[in-house]
Coordinates of C-alpha atoms and ligand atoms in Angstrom, one line a residue:
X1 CA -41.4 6.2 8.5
X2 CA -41.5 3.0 7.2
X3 CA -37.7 2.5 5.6
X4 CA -34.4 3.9 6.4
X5 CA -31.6 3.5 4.4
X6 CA -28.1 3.3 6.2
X7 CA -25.2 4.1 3.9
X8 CA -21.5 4.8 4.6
X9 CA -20.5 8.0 3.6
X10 CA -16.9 7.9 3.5
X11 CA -14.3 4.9 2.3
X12 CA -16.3 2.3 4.9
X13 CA -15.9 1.3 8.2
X14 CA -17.9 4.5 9.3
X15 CA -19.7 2.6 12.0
X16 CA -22.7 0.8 10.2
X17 CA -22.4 -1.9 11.9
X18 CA -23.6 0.2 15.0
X19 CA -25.6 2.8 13.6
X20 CA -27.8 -0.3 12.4
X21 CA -27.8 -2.2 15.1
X22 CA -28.7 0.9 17.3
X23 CA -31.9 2.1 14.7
X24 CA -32.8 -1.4 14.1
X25 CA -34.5 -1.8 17.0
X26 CA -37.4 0.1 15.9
X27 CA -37.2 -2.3 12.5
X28 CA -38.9 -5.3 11.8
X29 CA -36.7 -6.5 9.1
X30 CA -33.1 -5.5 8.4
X31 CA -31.9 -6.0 4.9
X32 CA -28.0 -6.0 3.1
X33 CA -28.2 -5.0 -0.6
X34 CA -25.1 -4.7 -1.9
X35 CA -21.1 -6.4 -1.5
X36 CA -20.7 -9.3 0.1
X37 CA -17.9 -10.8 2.9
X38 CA -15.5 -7.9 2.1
X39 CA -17.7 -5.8 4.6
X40 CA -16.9 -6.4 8.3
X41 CA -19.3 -4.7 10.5
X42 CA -19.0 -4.3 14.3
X43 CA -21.2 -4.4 16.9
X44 CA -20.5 -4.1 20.9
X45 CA -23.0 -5.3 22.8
X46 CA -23.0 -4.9 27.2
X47 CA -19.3 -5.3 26.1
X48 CA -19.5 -8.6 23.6
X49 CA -18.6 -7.9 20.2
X50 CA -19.4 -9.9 17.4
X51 CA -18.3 -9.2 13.8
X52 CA -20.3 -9.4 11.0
X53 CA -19.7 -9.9 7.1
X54 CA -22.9 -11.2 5.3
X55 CA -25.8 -11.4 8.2
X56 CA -27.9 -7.9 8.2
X57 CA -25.9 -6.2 12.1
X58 CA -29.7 -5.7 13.2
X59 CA -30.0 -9.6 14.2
X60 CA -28.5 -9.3 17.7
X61 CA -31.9 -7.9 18.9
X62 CA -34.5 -10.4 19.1
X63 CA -37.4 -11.3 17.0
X64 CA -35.9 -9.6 13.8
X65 CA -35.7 -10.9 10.6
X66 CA -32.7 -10.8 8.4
X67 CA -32.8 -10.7 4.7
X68 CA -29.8 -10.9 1.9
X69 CA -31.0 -8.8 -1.3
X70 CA -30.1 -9.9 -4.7
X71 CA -27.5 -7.6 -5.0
X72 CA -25.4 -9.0 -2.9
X73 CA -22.2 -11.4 -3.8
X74 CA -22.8 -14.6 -1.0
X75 CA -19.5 -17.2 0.0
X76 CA -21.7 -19.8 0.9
X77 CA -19.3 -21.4 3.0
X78 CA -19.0 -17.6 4.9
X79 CA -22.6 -18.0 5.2
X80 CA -22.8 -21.1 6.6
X81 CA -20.3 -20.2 9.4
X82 CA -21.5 -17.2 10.5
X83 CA -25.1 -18.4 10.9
X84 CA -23.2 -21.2 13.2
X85 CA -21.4 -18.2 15.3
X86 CA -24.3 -16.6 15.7
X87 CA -25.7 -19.9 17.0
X88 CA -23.2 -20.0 19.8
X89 CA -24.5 -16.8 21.1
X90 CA -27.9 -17.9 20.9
X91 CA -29.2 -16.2 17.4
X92 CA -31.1 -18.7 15.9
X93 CA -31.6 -18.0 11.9
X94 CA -34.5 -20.0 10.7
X95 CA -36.5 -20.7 7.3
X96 CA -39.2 -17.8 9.1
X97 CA -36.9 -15.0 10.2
X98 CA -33.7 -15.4 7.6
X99 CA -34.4 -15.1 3.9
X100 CA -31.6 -15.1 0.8
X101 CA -32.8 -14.1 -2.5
X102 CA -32.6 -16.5 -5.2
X103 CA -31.2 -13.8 -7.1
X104 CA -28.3 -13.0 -5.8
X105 CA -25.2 -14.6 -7.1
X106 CA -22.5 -16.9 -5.5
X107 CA -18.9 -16.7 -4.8
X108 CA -17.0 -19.2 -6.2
X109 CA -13.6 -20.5 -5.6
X110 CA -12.5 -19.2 -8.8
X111 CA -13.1 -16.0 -7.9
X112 CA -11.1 -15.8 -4.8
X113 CA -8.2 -17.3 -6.8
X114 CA -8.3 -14.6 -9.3
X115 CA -9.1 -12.2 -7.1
X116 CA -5.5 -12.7 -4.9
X117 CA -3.9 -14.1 -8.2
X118 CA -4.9 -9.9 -10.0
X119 CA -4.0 -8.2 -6.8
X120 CA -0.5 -10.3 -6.7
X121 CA 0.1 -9.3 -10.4
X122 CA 0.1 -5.6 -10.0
X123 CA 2.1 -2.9 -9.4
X124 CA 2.7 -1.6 -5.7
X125 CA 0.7 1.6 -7.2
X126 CA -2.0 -0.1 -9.0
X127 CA -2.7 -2.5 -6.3
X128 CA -6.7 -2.2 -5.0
X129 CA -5.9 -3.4 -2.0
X130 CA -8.5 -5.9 -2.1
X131 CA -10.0 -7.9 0.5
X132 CA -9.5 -10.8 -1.6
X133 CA -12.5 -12.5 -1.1
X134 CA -13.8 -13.0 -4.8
X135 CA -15.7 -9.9 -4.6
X136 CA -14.9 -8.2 -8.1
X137 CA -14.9 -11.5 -10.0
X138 CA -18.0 -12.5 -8.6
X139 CA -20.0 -9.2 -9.8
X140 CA -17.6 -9.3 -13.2
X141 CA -19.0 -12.8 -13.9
X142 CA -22.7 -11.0 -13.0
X143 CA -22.2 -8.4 -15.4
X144 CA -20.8 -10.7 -18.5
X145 CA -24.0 -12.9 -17.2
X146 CA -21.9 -16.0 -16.5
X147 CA -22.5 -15.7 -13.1
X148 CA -24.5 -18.5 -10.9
X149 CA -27.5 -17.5 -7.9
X150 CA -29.3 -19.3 -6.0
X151 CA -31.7 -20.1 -8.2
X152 CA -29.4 -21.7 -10.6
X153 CA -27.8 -23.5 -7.8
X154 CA -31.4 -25.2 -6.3
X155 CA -31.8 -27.0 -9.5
X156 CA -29.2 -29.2 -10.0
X157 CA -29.0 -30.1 -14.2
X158 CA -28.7 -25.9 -14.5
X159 CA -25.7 -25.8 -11.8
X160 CA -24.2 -28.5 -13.6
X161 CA -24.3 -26.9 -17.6
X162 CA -23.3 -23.6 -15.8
X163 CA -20.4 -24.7 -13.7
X164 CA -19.1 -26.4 -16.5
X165 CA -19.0 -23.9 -19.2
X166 CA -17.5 -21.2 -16.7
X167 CA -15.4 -23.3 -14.7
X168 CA -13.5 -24.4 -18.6
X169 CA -12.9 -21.0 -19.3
X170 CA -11.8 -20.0 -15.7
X171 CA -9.4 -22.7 -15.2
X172 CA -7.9 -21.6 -19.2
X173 CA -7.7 -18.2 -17.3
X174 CA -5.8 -19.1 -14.3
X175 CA -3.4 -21.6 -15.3
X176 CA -2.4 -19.5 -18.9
X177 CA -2.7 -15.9 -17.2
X178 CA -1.7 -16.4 -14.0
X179 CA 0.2 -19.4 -13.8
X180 CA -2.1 -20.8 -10.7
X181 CA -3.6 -24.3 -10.8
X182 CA -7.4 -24.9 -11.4
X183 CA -10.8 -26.7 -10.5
X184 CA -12.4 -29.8 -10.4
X185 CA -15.3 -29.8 -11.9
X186 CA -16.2 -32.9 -9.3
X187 CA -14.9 -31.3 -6.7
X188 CA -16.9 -27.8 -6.9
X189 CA -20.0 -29.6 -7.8
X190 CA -20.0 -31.5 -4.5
X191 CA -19.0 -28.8 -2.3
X192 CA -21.4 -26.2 -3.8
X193 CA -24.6 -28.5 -4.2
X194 CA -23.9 -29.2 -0.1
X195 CA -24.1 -25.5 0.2
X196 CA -27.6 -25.8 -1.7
X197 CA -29.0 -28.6 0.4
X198 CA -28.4 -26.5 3.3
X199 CA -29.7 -23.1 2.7
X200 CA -32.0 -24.0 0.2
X201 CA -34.8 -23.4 3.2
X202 CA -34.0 -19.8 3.2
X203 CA -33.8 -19.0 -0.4
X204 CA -36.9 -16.9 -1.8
X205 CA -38.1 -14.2 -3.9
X206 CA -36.6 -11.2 -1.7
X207 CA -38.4 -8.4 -3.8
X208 CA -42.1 -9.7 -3.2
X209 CA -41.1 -10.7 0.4
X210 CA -40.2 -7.3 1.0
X211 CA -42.9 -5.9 -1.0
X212 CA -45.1 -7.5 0.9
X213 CA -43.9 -6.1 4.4
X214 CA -44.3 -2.5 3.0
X215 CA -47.2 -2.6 2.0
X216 CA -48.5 -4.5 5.3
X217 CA -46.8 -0.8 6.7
X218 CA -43.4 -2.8 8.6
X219 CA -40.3 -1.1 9.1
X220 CA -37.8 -2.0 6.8
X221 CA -33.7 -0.9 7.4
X222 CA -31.5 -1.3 4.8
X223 CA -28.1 -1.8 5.9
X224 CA -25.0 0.1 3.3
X225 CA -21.5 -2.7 2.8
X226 CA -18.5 0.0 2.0
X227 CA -19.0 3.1 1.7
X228 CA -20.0 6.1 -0.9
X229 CA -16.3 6.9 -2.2
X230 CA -16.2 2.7 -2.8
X231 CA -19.0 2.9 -4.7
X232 CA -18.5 1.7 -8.4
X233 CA -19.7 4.7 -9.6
X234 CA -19.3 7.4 -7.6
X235 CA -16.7 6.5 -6.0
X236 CA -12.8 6.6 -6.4
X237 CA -12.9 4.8 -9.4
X238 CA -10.6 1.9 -9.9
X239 CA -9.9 2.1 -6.4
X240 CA -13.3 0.9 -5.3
X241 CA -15.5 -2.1 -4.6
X242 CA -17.3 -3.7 -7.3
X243 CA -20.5 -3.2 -6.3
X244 CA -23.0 0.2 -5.9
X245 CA -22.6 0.7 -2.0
X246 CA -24.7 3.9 -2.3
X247 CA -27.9 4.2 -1.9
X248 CA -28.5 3.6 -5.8
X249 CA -27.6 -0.3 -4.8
X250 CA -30.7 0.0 -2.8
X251 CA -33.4 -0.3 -5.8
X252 CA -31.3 -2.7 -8.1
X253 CA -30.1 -5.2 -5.0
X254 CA -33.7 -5.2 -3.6
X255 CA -36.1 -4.4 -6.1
X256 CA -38.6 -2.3 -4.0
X257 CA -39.8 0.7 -5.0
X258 CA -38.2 4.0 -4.4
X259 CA -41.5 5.4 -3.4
X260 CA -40.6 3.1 -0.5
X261 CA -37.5 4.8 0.6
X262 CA -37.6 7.9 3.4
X263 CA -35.3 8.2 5.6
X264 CA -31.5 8.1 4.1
X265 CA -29.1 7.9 6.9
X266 CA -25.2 8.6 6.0
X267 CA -22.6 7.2 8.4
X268 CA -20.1 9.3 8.9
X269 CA -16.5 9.3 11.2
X270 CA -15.9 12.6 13.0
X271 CA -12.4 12.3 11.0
X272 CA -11.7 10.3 7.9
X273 CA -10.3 6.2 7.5
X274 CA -9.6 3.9 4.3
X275 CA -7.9 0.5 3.5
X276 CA -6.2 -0.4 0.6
X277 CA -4.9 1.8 -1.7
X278 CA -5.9 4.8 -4.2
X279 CA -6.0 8.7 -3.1
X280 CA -6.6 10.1 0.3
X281 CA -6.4 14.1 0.4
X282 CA -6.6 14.2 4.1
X283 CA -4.2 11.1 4.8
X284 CA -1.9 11.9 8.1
X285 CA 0.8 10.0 8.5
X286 CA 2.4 11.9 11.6
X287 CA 1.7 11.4 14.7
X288 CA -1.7 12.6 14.8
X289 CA -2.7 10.1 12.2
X290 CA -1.0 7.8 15.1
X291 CA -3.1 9.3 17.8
X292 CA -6.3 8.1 15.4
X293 CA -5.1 4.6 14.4
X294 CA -4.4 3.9 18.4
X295 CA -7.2 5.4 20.3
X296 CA -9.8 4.5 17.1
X297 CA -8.4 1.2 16.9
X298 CA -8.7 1.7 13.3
X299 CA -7.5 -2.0 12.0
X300 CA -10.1 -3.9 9.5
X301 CA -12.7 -6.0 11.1
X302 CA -12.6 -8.5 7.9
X303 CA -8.2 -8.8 7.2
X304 CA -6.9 -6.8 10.5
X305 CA -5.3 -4.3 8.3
X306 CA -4.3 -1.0 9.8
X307 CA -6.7 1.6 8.3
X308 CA -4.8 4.6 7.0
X309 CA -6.0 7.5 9.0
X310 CA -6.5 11.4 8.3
X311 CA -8.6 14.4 9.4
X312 CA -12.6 14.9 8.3
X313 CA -13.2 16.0 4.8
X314 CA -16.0 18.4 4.4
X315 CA -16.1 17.5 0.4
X316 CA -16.7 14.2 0.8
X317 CA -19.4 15.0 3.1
X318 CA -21.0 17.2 1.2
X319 CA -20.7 14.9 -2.1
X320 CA -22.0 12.0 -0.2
X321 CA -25.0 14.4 0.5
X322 CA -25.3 15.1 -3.4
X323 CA -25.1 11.7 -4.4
X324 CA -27.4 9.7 -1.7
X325 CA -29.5 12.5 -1.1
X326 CA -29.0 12.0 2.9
X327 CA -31.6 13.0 4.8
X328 CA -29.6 12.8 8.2
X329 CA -25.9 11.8 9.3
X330 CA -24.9 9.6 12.3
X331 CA -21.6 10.9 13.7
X332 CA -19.2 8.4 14.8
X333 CA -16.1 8.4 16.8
X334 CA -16.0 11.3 17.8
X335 CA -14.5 9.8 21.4
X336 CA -11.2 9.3 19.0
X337 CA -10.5 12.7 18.8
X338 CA -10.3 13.6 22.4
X339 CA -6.9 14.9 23.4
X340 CA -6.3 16.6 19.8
X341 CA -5.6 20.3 19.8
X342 CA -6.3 21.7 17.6
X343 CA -8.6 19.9 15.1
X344 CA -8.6 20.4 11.5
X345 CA -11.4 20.1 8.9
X346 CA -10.8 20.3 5.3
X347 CA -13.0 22.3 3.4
X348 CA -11.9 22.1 -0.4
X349 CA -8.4 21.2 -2.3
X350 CA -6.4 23.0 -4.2
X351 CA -5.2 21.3 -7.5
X352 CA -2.3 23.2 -9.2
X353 CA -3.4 26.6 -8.7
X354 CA -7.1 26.0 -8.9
X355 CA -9.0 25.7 -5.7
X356 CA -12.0 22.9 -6.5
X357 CA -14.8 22.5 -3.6
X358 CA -16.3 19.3 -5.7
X359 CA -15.5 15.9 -5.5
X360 CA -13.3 15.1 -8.6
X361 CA -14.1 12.0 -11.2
X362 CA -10.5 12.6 -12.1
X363 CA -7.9 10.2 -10.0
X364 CA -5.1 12.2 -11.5
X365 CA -7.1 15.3 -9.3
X366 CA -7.5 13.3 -7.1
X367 CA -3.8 12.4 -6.0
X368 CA -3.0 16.4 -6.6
X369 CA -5.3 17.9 -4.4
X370 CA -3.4 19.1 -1.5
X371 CA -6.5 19.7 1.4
X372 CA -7.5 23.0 2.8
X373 CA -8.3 23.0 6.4
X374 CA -9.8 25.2 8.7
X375 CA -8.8 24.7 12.6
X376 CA -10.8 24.3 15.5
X377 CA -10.1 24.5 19.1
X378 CA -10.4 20.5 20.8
X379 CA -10.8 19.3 24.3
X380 CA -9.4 17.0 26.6
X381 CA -12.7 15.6 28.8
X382 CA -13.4 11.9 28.4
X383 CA -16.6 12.1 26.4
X384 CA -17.6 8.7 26.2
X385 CA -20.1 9.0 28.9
X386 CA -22.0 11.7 27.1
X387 CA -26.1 10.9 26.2
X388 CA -27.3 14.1 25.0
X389 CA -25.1 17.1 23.4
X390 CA -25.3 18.7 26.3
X391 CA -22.8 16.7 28.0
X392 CA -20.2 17.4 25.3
X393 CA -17.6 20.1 26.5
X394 CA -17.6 23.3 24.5
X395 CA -15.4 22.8 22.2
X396 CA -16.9 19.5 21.0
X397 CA -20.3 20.8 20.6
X398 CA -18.8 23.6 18.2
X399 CA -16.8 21.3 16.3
X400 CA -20.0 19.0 15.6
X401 CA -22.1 22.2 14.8
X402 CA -19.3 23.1 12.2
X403 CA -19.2 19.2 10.8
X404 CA -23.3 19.6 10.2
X405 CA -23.1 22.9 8.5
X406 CA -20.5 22.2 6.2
X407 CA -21.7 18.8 4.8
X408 CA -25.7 21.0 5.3
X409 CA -27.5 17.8 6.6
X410 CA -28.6 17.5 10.2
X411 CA -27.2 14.5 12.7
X412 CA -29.7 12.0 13.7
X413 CA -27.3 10.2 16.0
X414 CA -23.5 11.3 17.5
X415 CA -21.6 8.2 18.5
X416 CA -19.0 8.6 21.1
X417 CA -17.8 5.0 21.8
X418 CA -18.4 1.4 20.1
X419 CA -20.7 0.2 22.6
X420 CA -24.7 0.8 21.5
X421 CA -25.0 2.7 24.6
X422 CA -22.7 5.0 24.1
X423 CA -24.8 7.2 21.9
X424 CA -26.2 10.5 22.0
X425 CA -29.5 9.9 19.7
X426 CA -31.3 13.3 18.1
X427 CA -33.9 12.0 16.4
X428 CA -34.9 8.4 15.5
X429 CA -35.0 8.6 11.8
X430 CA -38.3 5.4 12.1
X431 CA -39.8 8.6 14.2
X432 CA -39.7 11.7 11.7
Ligands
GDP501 P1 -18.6 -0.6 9.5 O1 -17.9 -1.5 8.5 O2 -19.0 0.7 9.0 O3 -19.7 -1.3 10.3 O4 -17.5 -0.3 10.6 P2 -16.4 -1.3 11.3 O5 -17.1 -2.2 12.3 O6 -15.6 -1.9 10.3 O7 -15.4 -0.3 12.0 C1 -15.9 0.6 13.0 C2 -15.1 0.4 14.3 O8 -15.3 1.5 15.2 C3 -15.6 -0.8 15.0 O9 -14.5 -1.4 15.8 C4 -16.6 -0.3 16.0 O10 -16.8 -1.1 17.2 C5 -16.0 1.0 16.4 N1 -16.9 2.1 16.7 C6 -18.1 2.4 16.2 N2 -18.6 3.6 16.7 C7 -17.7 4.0 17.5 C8 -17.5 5.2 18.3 O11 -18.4 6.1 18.3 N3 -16.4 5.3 19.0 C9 -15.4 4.4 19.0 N4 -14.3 4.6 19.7 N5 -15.5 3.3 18.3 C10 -16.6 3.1 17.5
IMO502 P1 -17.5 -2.2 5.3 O1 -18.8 -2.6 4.9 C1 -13.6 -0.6 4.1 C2 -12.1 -1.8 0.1 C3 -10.9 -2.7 0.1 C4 -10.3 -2.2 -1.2 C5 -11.5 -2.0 -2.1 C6 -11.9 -3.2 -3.0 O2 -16.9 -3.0 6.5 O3 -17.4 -0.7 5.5 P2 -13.0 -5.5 -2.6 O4 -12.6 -6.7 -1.8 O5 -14.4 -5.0 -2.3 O6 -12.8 -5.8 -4.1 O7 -11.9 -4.4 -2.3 O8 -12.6 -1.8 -1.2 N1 -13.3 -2.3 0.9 C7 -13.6 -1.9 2.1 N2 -13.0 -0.9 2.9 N3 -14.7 -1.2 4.5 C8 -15.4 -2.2 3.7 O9 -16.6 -2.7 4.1 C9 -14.8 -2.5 2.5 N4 -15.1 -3.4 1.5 C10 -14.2 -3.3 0.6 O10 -10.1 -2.5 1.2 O11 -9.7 -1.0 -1.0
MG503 MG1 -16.1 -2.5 8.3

């Protein structure tokens, strides 16, 4: 296989981060399509972890190259100081193994500012919960085409006529709307042609780049930001990212072919996590949802919020499945669930009186639907020192058999702790 596709299954924060960085070792080139800093994706390695929000996880093993599609939103500045972490721990991105498309549009300081200036305006109920990093305004200023890339940014006279048209009407917004002060024209300029001068090296046509390593026959992971129920789309619409986070986002944020994509790899927690806010059948907030917050140390890798927790959802599984087409699952966390007796899966909702085994469009249905769970046994045995399913005690083993034939996919990987190591691997989806 020469492309895999890793996409969250869930509300994000499934484990990408590691599920990439594990398979990307098999990759030449390890490509984000979609979101932008709002993802935070973690990666432990002989104990060092390192946190990543716009630089493809795969580029902690050496001699891969890292690519940025056009479908992705890009802070410059977020850029710029991640590639300088990554420096520190002796990742070198250069002009010949880092690549941003020209296409893909910037984040600018108006769109943090509205972003957190929205977010402060709402109700306690209609807040998204945002990360506040510009992320919708950026891809609402892409889709009412007043948005600036790369491309527009390397050539100075065409940054100039399009900062200053938008940055009029965004500074009208702010200060009438909001009540929040605005830009300097002078002030954005300078800052963001810096930005240029120093990335320019990098900036290319991502679609024939990548074109080109497919058809020489190299390996090609895409990495998933967020997850499937974030998804613009299909996802928990309005409480959701701006961007498509499933594997749709693939084809627009890249522009390969599909012909090119194989293997389609959902990440998936052994029980369920979201931040922010918007509906969550299975949310627990007793102490079992306690026992998963502590021992999954389930706080946001990008704003430290505590993720609200709740048991595995066999309906998003299985509409995850529908809508990506997974080929495969990777299993994470299931470590966290050690010590839990019993275990419970939901299996469908009951809405009213009706009993619905579909993921709803409906938010209204959404907030109704009271889970239904089947119960399994658990086990107390430290399982983190597991490598092949084997290892796993009984009851573990069963409860992962049930996970894969509710959601009806088979698990490529099983993840029982955050370090690459600790992983029990199937079947290397580069290998099918
Ligand atoms: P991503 O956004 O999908 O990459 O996920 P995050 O990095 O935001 O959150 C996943 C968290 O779980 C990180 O802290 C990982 O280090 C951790 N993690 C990943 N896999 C496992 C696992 O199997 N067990 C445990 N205990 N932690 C894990
Ligand atoms: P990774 O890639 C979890 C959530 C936010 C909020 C909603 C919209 O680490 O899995 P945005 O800032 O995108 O406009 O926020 O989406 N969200 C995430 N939740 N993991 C992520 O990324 C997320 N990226 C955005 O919490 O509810
Ligand atoms: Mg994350």
């Amino acid at each position: 296989m020469n492309s895999v596709v890793v996409v969250g299954a869930q509300w994000g924060d499934e484990g990408k981060g590691k599920v990439v960085d594990y398979f990307a070792k098999q990759a030449n080139t390890i490509v984000r399509y979609a979101g932008g800093n709002n993802a935070g994706h973690t990666i432990v390695v002989k104990g060092e972890k390192t946190i990543l929000h716009l630089i493809p996880s795969g580029v902690l093993h050496k001699g891969k190259v890292g690519v940025l599609g056009n479908g992705m939103v890009v802070d410059p500045a977020v850029l710029l100081h991640e590639m300088e972490g990554l420096s520190k721990k002796g990742i070198k991105l250069t002009s010949k193994n880092f690549f941003i498309s020209e296409r893909a549009h910037l984040i600018m300081p108006y769109h943090k500012r509205i972003d957190l200036a929205r977010e402060k305006a709402k109700s306690k109920k209609g807040k998204i919960g945002t990360t506040g990093r510009g992320i919708g305004p950026a891809y609402e200023d892409k889709a009412t085409r007043a948005g600036i890339r790369f491309v527009d940014l390397l050539n100075e006279k065409v940054f100039e006529e399009r900062l200053r048209a938008v940055l009029k009407e965004k500074n009208a917004y702010l200060k009438h709307v909001f009540k929040e002060r605005g830009f300097s024209f002078a002030a954005v300029q300078k800052e963001y042609l810096g930005y240029g001068r120093l990335l320019k090296r990098y900036v290319t046509d991502v679609s024939q780049l990548l074109d080109g390593m497919l058809m020489k026959g190299k390996r090609i992971l895409f990495e998933g930001a967020q997850g499937t129920l974030l998804d613009i789309d299909h996802g928990t619409y309005p409480f959701v990212t701006s961007s498509n986070a499933g594997v749709g986002g693939v084809l627009a944020g890249c522009g390969v072919s599909p012909y090119f994509l194989q293997e389609i790899v959902g990440v998936i927690k052994a029980y369920t996590t979201r931040v922010g806010g918007g509906p969550f059948p299975t949310e627990l907030t007793d102490a079992v949802g306690q026992h998963l917050r502590r021992e999954g140390a389930e706080y946001g890798a990008t704003t430290g919020r505590a993720r609200r927790c709740g048991w595995f959802d066999a309906v998003v599984g299985r509409y995850g499945v529908r809508v990506n087409g997974f080929t495969g699952l990777a299993l994470t966390k299931l470590d966290t669930l050690t010590g839990l007796d019993p275990i419970r899966i939901c299996t469908g909702y009951r809405v009213g009186r009706k009993r619905i085994t579909e993921f709803p469009s409906d938010i209204r249905q959404m907030e109704q639907a009271k889970p239904i769970y089947e119960e399994m046994p658990g086990w107390k045995e430290d399982i983190r020192g597991a490598r092949k399913v084997e290892d796993l005690p009984r009851n573990a083993r069963r409860y992962v058999k049930k996970l894969e034939s509710l959601v009806g996919v088979p698990f490529f990987l099983m993840s029982v702790g955050p370090q690459r190591a600790q992983s029990i691997v199937i079947e290397n989806p580069f290998e099918t």
